[in-house]
Coordinates of C-alpha atoms in Angstrom, one line a residue:
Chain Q
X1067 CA 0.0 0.0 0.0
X1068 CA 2.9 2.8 -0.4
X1069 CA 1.3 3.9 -3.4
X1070 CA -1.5 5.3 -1.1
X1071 CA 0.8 6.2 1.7
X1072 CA 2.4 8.2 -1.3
X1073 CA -0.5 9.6 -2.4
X1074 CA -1.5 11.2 1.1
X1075 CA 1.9 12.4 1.7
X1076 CA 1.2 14.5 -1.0
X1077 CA -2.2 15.7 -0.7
X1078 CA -1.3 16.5 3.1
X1079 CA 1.5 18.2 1.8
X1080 CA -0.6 20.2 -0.7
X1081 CA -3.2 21.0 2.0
X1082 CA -0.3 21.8 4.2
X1083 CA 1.5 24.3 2.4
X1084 CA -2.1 26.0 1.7
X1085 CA -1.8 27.0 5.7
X1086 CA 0.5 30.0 5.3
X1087 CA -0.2 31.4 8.0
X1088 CA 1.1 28.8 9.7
X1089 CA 4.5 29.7 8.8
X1090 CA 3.7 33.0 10.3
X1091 CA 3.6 32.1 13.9
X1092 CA 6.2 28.7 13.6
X1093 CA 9.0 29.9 11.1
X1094 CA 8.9 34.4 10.8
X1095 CA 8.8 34.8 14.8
X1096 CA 11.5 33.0 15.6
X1097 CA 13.5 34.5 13.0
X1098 CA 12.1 38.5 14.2
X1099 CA 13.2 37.2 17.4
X1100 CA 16.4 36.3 16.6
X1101 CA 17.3 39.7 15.3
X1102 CA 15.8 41.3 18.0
X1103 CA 17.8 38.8 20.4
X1104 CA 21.1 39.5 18.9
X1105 CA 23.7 40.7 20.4
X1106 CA 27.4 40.1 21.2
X1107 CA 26.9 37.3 23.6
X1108 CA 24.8 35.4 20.6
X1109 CA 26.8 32.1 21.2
X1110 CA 26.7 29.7 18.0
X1111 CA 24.7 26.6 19.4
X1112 CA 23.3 26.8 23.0
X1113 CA 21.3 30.4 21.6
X1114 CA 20.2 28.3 18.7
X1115 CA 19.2 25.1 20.8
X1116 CA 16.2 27.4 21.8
X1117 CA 14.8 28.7 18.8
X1118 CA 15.2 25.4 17.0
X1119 CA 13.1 23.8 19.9
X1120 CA 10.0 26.6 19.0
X1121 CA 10.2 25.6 15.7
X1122 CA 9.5 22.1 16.4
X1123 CA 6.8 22.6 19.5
X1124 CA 4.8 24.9 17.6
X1125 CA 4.9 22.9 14.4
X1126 CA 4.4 20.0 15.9
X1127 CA 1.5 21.4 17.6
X1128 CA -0.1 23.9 15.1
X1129 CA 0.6 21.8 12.2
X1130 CA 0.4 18.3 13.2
X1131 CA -1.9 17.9 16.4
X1132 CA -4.5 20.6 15.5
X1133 CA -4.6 18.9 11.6
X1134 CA -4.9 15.6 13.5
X1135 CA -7.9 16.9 15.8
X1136 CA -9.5 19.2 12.7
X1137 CA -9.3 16.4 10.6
X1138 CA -11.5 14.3 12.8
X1139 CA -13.8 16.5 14.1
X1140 CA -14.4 17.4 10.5
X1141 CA -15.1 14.0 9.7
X1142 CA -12.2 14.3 7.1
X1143 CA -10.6 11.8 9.1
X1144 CA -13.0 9.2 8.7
X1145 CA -13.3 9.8 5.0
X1146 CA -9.4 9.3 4.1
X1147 CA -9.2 6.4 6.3
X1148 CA -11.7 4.3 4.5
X1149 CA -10.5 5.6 1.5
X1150 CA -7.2 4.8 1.8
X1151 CA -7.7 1.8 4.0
X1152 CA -5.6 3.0 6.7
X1153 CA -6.4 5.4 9.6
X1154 CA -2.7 5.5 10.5
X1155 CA -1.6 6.5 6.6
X1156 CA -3.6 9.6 6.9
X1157 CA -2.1 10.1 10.5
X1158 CA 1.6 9.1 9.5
X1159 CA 1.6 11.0 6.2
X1160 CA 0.7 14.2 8.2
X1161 CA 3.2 13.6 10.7
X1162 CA 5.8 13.2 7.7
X1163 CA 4.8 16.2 5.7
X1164 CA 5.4 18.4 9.2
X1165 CA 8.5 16.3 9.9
X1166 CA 9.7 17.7 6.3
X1167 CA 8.4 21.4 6.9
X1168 CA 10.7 21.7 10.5
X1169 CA 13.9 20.2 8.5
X1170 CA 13.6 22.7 6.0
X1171 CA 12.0 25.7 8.3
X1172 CA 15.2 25.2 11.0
X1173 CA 17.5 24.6 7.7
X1174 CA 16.2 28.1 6.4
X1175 CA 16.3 29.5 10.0
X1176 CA 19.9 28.8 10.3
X1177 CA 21.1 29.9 7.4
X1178 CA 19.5 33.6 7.9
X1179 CA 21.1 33.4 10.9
X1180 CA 24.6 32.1 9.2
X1181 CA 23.9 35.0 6.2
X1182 CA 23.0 38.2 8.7
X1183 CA 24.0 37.1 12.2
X1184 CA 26.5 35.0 12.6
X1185 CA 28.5 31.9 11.0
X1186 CA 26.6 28.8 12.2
X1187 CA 29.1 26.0 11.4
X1188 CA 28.3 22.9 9.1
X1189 CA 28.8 20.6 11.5
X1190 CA 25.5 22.5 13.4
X1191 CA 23.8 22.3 10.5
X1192 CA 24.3 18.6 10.4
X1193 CA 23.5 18.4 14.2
X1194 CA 20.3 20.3 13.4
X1195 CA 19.3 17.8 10.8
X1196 CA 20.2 14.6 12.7
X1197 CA 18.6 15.4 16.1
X1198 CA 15.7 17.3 14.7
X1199 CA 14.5 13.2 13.4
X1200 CA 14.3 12.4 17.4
X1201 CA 12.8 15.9 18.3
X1202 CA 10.2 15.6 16.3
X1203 CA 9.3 12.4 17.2
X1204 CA 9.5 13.3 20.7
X1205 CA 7.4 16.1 20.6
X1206 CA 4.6 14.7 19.0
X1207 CA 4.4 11.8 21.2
X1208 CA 4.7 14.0 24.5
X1209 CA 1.7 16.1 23.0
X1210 CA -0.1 12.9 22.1
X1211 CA -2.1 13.5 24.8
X1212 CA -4.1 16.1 23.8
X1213 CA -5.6 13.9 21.3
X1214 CA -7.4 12.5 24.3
X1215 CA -9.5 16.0 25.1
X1216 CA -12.6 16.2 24.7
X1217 CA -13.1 19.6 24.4
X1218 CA -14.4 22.1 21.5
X1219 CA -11.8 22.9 18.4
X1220 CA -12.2 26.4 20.3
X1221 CA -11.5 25.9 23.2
X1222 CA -8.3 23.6 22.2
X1223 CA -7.4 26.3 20.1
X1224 CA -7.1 28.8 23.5
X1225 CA -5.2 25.9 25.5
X1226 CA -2.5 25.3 22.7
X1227 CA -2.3 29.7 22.7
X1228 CA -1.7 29.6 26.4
X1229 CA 0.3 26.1 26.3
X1230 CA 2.5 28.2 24.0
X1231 CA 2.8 31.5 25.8
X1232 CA 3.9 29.7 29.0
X1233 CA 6.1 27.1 27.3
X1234 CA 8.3 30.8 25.7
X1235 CA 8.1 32.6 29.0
X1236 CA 9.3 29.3 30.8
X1237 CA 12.0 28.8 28.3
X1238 CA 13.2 32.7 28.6
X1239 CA 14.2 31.8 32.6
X1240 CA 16.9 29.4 31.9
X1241 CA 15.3 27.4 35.1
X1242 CA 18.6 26.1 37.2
X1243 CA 18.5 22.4 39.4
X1244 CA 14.9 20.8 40.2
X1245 CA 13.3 23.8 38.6
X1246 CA 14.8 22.9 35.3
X1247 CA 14.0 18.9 35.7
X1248 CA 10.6 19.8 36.8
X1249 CA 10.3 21.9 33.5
X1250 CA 11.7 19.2 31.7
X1251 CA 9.0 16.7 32.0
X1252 CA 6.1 19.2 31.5
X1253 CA 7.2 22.0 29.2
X1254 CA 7.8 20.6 26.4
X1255 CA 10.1 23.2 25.2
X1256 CA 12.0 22.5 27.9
X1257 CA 12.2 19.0 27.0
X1258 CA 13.0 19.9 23.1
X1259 CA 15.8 22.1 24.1
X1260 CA 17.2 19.7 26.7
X1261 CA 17.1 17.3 23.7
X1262 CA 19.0 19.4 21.5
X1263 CA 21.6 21.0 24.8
X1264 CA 22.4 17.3 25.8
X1265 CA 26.4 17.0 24.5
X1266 CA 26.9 20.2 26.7
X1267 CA 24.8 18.9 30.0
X1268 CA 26.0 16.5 32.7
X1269 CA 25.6 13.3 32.8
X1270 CA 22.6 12.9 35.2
X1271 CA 20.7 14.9 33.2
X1272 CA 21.5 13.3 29.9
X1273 CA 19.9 9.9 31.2
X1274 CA 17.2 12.0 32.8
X1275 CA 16.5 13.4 29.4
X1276 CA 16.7 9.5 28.1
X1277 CA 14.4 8.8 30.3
X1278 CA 11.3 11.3 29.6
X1279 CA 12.4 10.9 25.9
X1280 CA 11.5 6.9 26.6
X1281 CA 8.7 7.6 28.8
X1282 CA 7.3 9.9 26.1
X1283 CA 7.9 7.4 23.0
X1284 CA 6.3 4.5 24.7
X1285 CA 3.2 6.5 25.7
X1286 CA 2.6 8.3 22.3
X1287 CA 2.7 4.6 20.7
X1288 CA 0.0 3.5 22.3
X1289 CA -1.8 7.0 22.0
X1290 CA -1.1 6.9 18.7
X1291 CA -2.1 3.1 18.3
X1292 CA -5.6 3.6 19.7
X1293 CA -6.2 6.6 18.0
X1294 CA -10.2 7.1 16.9
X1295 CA -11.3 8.5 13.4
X1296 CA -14.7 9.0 15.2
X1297 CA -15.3 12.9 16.4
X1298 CA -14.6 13.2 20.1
X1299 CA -17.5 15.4 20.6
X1300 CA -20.4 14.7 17.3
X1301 CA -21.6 11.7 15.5
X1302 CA -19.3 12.6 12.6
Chain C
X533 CA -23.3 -12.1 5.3
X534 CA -25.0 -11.8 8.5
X535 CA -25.1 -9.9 12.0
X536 CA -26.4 -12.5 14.8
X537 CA -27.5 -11.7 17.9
X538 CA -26.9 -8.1 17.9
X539 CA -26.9 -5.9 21.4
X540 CA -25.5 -2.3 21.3
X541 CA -26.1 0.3 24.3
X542 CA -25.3 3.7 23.8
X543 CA -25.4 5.3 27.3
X544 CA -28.1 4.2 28.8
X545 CA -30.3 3.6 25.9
X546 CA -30.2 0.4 24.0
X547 CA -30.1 0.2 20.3
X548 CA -30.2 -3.6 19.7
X549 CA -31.6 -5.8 21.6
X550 CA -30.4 -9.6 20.5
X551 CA -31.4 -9.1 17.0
X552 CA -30.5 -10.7 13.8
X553 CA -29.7 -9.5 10.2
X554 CA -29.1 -10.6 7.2
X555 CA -27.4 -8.7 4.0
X556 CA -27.2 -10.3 0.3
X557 CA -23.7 -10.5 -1.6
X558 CA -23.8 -8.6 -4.7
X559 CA -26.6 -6.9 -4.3
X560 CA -27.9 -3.6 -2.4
X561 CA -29.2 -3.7 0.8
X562 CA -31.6 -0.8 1.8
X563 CA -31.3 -0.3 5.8
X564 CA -34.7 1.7 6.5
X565 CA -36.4 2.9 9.6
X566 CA -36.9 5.7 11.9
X567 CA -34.7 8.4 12.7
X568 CA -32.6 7.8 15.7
X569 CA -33.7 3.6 15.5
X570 CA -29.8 2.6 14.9
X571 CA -29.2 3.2 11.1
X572 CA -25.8 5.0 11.3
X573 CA -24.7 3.3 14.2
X574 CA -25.3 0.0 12.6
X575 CA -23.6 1.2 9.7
X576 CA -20.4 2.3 11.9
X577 CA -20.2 -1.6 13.7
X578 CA -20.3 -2.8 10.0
X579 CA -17.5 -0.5 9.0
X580 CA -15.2 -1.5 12.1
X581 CA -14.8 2.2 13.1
X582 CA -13.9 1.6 16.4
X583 CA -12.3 -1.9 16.1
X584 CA -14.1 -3.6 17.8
X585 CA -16.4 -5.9 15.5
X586 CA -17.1 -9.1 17.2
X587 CA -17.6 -12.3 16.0
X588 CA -20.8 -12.3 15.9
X589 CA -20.2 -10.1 12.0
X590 CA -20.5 -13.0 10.4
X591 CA -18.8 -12.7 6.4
X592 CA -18.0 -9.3 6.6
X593 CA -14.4 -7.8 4.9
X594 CA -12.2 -6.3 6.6
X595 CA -12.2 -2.4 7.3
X596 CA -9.7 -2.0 4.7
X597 CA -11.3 -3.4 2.2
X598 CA -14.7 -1.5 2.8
X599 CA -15.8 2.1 1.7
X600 CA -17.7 3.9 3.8
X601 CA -19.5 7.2 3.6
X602 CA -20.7 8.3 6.7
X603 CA -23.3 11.4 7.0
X604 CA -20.3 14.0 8.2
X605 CA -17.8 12.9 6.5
X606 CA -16.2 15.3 4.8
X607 CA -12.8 16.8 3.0
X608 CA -10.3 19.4 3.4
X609 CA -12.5 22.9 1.9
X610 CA -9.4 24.8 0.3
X611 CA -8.5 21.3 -2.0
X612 CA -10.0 22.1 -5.4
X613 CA -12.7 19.0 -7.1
X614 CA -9.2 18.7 -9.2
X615 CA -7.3 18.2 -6.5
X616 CA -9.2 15.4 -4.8
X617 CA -10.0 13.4 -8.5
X618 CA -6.2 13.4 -8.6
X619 CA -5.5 12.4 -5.3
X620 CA -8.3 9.3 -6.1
X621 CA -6.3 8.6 -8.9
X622 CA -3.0 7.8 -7.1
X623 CA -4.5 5.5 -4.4
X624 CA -4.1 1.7 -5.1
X625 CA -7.5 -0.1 -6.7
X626 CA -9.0 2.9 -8.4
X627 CA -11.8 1.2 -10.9
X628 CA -10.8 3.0 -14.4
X629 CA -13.4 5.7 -14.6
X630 CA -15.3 8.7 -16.0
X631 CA -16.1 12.0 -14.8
X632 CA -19.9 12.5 -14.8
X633 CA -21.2 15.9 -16.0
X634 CA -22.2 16.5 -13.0
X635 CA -18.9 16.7 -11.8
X636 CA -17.0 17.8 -15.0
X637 CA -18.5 21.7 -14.1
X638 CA -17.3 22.0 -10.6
X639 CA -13.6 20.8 -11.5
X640 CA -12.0 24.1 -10.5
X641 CA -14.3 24.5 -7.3
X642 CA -12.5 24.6 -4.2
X643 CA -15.0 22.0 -1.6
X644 CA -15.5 24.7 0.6
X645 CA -17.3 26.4 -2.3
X646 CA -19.4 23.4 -3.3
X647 CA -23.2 23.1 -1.8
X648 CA -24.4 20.4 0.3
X649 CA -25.8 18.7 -2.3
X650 CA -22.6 18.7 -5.0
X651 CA -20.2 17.8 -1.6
X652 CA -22.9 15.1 -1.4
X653 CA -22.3 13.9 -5.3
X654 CA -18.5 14.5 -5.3
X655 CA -18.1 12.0 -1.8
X656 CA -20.1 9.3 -3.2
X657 CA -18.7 9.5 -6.7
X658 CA -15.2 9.1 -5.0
X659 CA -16.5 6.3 -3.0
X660 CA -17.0 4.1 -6.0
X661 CA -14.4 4.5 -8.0
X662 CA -12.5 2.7 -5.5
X663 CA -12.3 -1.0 -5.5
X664 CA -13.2 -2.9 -2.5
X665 CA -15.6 -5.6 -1.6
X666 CA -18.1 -3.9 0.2
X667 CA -19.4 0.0 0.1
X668 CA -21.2 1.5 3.0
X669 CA -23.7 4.5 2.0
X670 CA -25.3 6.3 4.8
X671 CA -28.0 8.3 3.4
X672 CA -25.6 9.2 0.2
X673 CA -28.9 10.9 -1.5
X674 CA -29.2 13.7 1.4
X675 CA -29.3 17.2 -0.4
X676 CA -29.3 16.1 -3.1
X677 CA -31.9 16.9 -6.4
X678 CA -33.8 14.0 -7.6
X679 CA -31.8 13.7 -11.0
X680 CA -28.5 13.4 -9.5
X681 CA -30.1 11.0 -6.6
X682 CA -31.3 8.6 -9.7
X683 CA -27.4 9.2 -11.0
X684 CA -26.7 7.8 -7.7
X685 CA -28.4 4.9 -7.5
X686 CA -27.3 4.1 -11.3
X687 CA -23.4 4.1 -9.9
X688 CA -24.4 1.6 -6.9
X689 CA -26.5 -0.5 -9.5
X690 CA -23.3 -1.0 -11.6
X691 CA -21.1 -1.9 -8.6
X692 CA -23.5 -4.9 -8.1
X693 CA -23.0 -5.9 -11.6
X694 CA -19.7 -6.2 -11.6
X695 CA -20.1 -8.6 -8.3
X696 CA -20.0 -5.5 -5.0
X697 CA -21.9 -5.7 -2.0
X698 CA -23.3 -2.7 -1.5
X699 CA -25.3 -1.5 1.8
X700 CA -27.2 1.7 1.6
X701 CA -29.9 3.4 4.8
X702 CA -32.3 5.7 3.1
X703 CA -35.2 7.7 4.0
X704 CA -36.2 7.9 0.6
X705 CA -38.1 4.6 -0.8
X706 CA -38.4 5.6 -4.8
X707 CA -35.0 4.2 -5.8
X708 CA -35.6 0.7 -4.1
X709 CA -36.5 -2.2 -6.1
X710 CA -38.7 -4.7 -5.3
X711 CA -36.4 -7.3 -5.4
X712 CA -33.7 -5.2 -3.6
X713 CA -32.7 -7.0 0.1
X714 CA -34.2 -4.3 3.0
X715 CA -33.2 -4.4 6.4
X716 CA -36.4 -2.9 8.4
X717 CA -35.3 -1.6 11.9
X718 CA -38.7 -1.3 13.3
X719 CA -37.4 -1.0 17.2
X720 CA -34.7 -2.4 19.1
X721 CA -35.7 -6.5 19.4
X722 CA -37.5 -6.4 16.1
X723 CA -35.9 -6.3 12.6
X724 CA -37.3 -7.6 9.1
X725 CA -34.8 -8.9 6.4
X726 CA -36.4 -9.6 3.2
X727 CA -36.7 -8.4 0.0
X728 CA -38.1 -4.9 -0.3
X729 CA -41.4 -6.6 -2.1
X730 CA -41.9 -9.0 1.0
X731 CA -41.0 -6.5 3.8
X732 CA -43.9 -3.8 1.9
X733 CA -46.4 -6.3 2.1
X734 CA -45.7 -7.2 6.1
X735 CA -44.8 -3.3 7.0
X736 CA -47.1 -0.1 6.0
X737 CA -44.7 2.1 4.4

């Protein structure tokens, strides 16, 4: 069946890149941020770390989990998976497609920052593209569980908003000790970033980011594995 | 293929009460009865949406081998009628086909621009171009005209020919045939399964 997994890669890619404003909130920020940011401490791959793991939480969240959710509330779901004869092509095709979009949005990202910032070596970029594979996946199975809400597209729409705005301001305090293991396991920018910051962390934290990262796989799998195409809220 | 002893609760009510059904291969089979009596939610077990079909779904394909139009499904508004016919066309099992007129003048229509009634058209026209053993049709003529409907019925018609199961609930009764198989859910511990000509003469439509 890869012709259809082929097929819905591309039409979720199509729909996808119909969602400009998308790009807006997960790619343009950052990169307005950056500039505002910069300075003469801007440090090649710690400063980095940070904006890379936005890109990925709110892609991951805006462009994957809301799609997931809109799609099934929508009853678009529903229709692709019979369709295509699997609910987890339509699911695994729209994870690929935003998988894609981060590689190239943190690939474009770094190289404004190479081109009108500072020099951001090839072996970051390569660091960028190889961990970015795991990041992703992480993220998306950490935020798995809001797949389990049942609450209004609304209303999830405000939670994510907020989820965001206290994920930046929690990442902007560079949280020290406990604080920053607490943070770790709930924010998940926190987490992201820890992902990306572990060759320059100790050792206890490296196997306490393993850990989460572990935790988080297993329990997205089975999220992910028992996910419904019926509408969590309407017979759709 | 056949249901036997069927229960299904949802909540607190129950919507089959140890009933049994029976649908005929390669034909249509017309579910009809009441609104809220179980049509949709019938249709849903069939299809397998939640996985957990029991063995008491006796002949049925697997969910991967069944199209199913529910009543809400749907698809993405900014994707053109374009768009979607060429998405169909790179999906495994596509049935060579043509584009009805009726479809041929909203090719450059985005679906969020469609009406009810040409979503309605465009859903179940995708639905059958696609090969698979059985097709599930919850009220597929809803909003629609009464030309197009007949243009409906013609397309399930010809996937019986060529040897498809095809299972259709309806509030409408001018398409059915006499010798069509109908499934009469008159309340939850009483069904009729006969053709529609035998099923008329025992119910007062």
């Amino acid at each position: 069946m890869l012709e259809n997994d082929m097929a819905m890669f591309k039409l979720q890619l199509k729909i996808a890149l119909k969602e400009k404003m998308v790009f807006f909130y997960t790619l343009i920020i950052p990169i307005i941020m950056v500039f505002i940011n910069k300075g003469p401490s801007f440090r090649d791959n710690e400063v980095l770390y940070l904006y890379w793991a936005y890109i990925v939480v709110t892609t991951i969240l805006n462009g994957f989990l809301m799609n997931v959710i809109q799609l099934r509330e929508n009853g678009f779901l529903k229709t692709l998976s019979y369709l295509a004869g699997s609910r987890f092509s339509v699911v695994m095709s729209s994870f690929l497609v935003q998988l894609l979009i981060i590689q190239v949005e943190i690939l474009l990202f770094n190289l404004v920052v190479t081109i009108f910032i500072t020099p951001v070596s090839p072996w970051t970029f390569l660091y960028s593209f190889l961990v970015s594979f795991l990041a992703v996946f992480l993220c998306a199975a950490m935020l798995s569980g809001l797949l389990i809400l049942k609450v209004k597209q609304n209303t999830f729409t405000v939670i994510i908003n907020l989820f965001l705005l206290i994920g930046i301001f929690l990442l902007g305090i560079r949280p020290q000790r406990t604080w920053n293991y607490f943070l770790t396991v709930f924010n998940p920018f926190q987490l992201i970033y820890g992902l990306y910051n572990v060759p320059y962390t100790t050792v206890a934290f490296g196997i306490f980011e393993g850990t989460c990262t572990f935790v988080y796989l297993v329990m997205g799998f089975f999220i992910f594995d028992k996910i419904s195409i019926k509408s969590q809220l309407s017979r759709v | 293929m056949k249901i036997e002893n069927f229960s299904y609760t949802y909540g607190t009510r129950t919507i089959f009460d140890q009933v049994d059904l029976y649908f005929e291969d390669c034909q249509l089979n017309f579910i009809l009865g009441e609104n809220g009596v179980g049509k949709s939610t019938l249709l849903d077990c069939i299809a397998d949406v939640d996985g957990k079909r029991g063995n008491n779904f006796i002949g049925f394909p697997k969910p991967n081998e069944i199209a199913y139009l529910s009543q809400g499904n749907n698809f993405n508004f900014e994707l053109t009628v374009q768009d979607i016919l060429q998405f169909m066309k790179q999906l495994h099992g596509i049935i060579s086909f043509k584009v009805p007129v009726v479809i041929k003048k909203i090719l450059h229509v985005k679906f969020g621009n469609l009406s009810g009634g040409e979503r309605r058209i465009l859903l179940v026209f995708i639905n059958t171009i696609i090969d698979k053993d059985l097709y599930i049709f919850d009220e597929p003529e809803s909003g629609v005209d009464l030309k197009h409907a007949q243009e409906i019925f013609d397309w399930f018609r010809e996937l019986t020919e060529q040897g498809k199961t095809v299972i259709i609930t309806t509030h409408k009764l001018d398409n059915i045939y006499d010798t069509d198989n109908v499934i009469y859910l008159k309340n939850p511990r009483e069904v009729l399964s006969d053709s529609y000509l035998k099923v008329k003469s025992r119910m007062a439509f």
